[in-house]
């Protein structure tokens, strides 16, 4: 799936419009959770973004684009989404915007947000249906390979506090039972995400 690049209120937005609903497992602040989705948004915001209602903000962007209310999932990032990295592997397609800010975080590090945060958003399209459990497994696979790419690049952290993932698959057909990195679908997903995050990192990572 290739997104359209549009502008809303002077900020770049990636939008995927689907002719028919796909099953999604998403951690998006808008339309997160499990269910069918007809669109996905990944929208740029200003650095230092502080709106307390990011879900409402995304809903406003969706309305501006005339997307069906409540039918999609969305993400925000201080990264310019025009810097998105697309990768394909074994029928899997991923689109990743990689921002780690000045202070990436360790998942089990001290509590509290970093002073300057980034966001790594990954939108992943799978070629076959997965069971709900396998979709959860696939989200874990994305997180693992994001962390591996950061480790290999020498980034002192596993990501940022605001990273988000959406994994989508067709709603019909036999359901694959596994989404881990050694499964038929999870393996290509792992390689594609690892490649996309690696390509999106530019040492020494100040504010990207």
C-alpha angles and dihedrals in degrees: 000000000000117000128223116242112223139157127240119182089346095305127111118249131187111212129185113197114193123206089213133016120275127201111255140190106195140170090195116141086232118049095359124164130047126322146080118314131188099192143020128205131196108182132186119231132183120276109263091033108179110170108141092212108055091158091058090046091054090047088055090052090049091050091050088054091047093240118161109268114248094007101101148041130240147193138196128212139173087222117101099251089213084079091065116142118217123200134175130197129166094343093314117121123194134182116195132183109196122204124151101169123215093301118041115192138227112234092232095037128117118311120260135060123285115253091244116028133187129191135229110204120186124190111188129189119198123202097223138035119273127199116249090256091050090051089055087049090051091054088054089050091054091050092049094051093045088055091046092053092050092048093050090050091053095248109156097229146042095247138294132301091252103049114138137192137196121188116188133185139171113280095223137066134043111329119239107229099211136051101174123125094267096048123101092256100027094056095061089041091054093050094046094049093045091052094046095049091045091052092047094057118091113185132259084030101210107177097330 
